[in-house]
PDB file of C-alpha atoms in Angstrom:
ATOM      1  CA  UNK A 134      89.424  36.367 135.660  1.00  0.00           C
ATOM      2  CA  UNK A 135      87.921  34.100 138.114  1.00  0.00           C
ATOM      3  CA  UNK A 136      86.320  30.975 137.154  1.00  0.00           C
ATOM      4  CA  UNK A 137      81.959  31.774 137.451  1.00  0.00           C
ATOM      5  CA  UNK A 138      82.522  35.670 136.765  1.00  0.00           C
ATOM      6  CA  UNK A 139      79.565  36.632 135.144  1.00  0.00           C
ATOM      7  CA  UNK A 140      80.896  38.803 131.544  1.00  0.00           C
ATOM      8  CA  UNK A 141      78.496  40.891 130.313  1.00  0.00           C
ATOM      9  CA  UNK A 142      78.612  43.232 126.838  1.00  0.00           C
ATOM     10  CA  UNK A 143      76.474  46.520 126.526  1.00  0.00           C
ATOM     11  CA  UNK A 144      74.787  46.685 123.226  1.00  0.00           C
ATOM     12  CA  UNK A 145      75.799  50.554 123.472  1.00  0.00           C
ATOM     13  CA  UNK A 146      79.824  49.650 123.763  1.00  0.00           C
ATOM     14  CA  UNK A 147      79.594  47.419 120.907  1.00  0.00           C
ATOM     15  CA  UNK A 148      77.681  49.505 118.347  1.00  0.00           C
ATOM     16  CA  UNK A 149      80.536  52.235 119.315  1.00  0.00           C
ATOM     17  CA  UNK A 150      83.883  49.984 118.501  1.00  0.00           C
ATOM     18  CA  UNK A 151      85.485  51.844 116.373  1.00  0.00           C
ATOM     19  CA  UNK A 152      88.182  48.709 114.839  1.00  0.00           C
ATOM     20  CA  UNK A 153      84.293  47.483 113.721  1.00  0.00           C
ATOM     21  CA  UNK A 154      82.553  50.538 112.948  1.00  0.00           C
ATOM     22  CA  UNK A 155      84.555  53.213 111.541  1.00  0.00           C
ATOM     23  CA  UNK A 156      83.455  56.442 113.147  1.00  0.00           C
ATOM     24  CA  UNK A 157      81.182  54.816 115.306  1.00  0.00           C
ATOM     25  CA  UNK A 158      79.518  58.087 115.748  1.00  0.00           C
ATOM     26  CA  UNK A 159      79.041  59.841 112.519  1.00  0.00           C
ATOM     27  CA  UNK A 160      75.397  59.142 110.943  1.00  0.00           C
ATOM     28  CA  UNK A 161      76.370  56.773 108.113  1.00  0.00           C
ATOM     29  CA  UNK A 162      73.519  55.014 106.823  1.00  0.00           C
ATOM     30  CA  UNK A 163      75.925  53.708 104.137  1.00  0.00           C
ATOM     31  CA  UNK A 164      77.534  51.522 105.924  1.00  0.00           C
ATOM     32  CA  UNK A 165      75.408  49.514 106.122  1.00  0.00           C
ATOM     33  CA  UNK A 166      74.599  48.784 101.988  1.00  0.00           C
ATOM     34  CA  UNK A 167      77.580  45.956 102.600  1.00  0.00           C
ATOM     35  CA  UNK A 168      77.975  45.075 106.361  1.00  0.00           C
ATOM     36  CA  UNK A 169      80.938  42.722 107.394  1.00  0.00           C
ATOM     37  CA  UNK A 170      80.581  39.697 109.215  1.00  0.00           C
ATOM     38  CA  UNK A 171      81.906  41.618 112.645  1.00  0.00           C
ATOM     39  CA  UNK A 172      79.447  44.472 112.120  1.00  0.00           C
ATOM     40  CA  UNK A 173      76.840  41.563 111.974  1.00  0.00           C
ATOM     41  CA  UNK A 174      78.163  40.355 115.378  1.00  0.00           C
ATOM     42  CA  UNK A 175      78.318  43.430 116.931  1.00  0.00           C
ATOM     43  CA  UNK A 176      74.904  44.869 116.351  1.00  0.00           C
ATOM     44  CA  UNK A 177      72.701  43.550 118.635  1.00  0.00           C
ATOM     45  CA  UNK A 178      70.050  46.483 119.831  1.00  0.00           C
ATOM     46  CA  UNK A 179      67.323  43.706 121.039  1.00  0.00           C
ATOM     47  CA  UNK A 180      69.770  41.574 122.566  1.00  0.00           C
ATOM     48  CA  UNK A 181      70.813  37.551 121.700  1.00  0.00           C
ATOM     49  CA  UNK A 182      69.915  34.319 122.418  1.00  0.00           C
ATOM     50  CA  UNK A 183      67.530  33.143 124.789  1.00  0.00           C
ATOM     51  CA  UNK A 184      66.605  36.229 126.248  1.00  0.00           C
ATOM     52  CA  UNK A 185      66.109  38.509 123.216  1.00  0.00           C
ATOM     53  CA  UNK A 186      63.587  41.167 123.197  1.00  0.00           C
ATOM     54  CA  UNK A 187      60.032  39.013 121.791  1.00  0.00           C
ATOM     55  CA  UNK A 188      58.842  42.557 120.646  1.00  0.00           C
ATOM     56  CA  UNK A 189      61.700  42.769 117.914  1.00  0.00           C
ATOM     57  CA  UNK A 190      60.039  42.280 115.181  1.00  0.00           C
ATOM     58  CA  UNK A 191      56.988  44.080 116.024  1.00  0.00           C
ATOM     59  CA  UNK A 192      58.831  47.012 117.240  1.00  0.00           C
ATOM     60  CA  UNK A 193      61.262  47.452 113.953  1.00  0.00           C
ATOM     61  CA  UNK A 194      58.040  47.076 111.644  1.00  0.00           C
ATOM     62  CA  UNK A 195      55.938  50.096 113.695  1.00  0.00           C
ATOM     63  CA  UNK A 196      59.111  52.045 113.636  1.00  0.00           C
ATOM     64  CA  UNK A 197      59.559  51.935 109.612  1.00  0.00           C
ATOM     65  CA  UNK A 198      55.845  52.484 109.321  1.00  0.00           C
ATOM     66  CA  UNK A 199      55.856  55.986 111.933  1.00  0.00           C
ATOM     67  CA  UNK A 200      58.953  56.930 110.194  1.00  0.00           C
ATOM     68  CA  UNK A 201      57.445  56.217 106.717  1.00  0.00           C
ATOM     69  CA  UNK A 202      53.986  58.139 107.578  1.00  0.00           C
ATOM     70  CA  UNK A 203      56.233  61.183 108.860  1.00  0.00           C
ATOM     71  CA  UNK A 204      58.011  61.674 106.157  1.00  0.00           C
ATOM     72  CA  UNK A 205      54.723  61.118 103.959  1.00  0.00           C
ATOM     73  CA  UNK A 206      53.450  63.765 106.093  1.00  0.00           C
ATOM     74  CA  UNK A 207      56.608  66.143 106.615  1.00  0.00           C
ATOM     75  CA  UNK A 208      58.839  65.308 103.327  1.00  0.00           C
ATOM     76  CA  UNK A 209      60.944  68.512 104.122  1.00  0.00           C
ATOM     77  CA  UNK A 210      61.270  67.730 107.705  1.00  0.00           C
ATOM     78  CA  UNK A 211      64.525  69.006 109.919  1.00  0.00           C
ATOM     79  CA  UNK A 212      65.942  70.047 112.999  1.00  0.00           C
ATOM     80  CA  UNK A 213      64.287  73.063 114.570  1.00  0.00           C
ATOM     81  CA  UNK A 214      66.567  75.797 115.199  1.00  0.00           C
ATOM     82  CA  UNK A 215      63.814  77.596 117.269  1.00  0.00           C
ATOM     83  CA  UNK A 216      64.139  78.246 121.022  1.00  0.00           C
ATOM     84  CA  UNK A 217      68.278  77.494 120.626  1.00  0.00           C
ATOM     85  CA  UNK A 218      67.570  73.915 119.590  1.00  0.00           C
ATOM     86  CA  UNK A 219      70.977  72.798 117.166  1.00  0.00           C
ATOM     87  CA  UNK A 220      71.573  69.746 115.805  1.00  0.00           C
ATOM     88  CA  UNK A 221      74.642  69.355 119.198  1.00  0.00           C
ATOM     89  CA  UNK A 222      70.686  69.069 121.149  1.00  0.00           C
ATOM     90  CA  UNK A 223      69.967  65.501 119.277  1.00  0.00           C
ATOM     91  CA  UNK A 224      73.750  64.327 120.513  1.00  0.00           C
ATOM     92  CA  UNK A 225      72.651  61.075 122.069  1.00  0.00           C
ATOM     93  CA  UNK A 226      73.306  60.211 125.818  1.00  0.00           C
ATOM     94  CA  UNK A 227      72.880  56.448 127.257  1.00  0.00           C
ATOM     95  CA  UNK A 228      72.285  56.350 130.682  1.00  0.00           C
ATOM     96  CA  UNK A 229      69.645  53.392 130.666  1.00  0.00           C
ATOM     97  CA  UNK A 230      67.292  54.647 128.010  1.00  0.00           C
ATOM     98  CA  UNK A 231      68.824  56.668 125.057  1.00  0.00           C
ATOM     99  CA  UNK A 232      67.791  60.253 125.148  1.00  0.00           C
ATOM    100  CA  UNK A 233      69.205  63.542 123.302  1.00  0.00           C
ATOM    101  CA  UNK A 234      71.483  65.662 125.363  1.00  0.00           C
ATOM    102  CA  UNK A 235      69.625  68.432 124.999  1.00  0.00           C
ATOM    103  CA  UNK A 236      66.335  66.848 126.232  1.00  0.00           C
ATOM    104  CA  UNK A 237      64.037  67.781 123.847  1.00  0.00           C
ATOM    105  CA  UNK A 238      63.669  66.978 119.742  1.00  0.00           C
ATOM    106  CA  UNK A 239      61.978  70.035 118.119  1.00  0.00           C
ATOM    107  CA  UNK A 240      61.090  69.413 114.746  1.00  0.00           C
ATOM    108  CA  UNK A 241      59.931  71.523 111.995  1.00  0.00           C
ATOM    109  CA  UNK A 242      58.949  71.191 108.279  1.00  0.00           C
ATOM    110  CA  UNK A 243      57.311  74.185 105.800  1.00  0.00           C
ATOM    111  CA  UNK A 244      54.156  72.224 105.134  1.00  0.00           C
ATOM    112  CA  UNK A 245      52.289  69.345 105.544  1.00  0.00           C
ATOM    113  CA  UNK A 246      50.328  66.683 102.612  1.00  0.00           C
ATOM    114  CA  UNK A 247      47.234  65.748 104.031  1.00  0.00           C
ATOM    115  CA  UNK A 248      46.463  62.186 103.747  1.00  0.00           C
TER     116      UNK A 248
END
């Protein structure tokens, strides 16, 4: 490689290595209750160093309190299977915001608490 080439690592390509995340994507909360020090490295969804996202912290707290009141809400909460929505619809796709491949998220749940 030529001396000044600029390297660059996508956050998505890392979170997907599978020789540090075993079946990068299978939902597996668990791996997480005893991370190694190269998952550690490797996870890096607000960026590093000087240039790291300043709404980090912010963001991660308002997304465990809107997941926290929608469960609260919708404790029975799952994937729609209305309109052909299937669980292959919330498949993710990274182009340069994450989206589900089947463009839409239809939720539904059999009641609601009120609150």
């Amino acid at each position: 490689m030529p001396a000044g080439t600029v390297v660059a690592a996508q956050a998505f390509t890392l979170h997907r290595d599978p020789a540090v995340f075993p079946a990068p994507d299978d939902f597996d909360p668990d791996r997480w209750e005893a991370p190694t020090k190269a998952m550690a490295d490797a996870y890096m969804p607000f960026g590093r160093g000087p240039r790291i996202c300043i709404g980090q912290h912010l963001a991660l707290m308002e997304l465990r309190t809107a997941v926290a009141h929608f469960y609260l809400a919708f404790p029975d909460a799952r994937v729609s299977t209305r309109e052909g929505m299937s669980d292959d619809d919330m498949d993710e796709e990274n182009y340069f915001v994450m989206s589900p491949r089947g463009k839409r998220c239809l939720i539904e749940a059999d009641s609601a608490t009120s609150s």
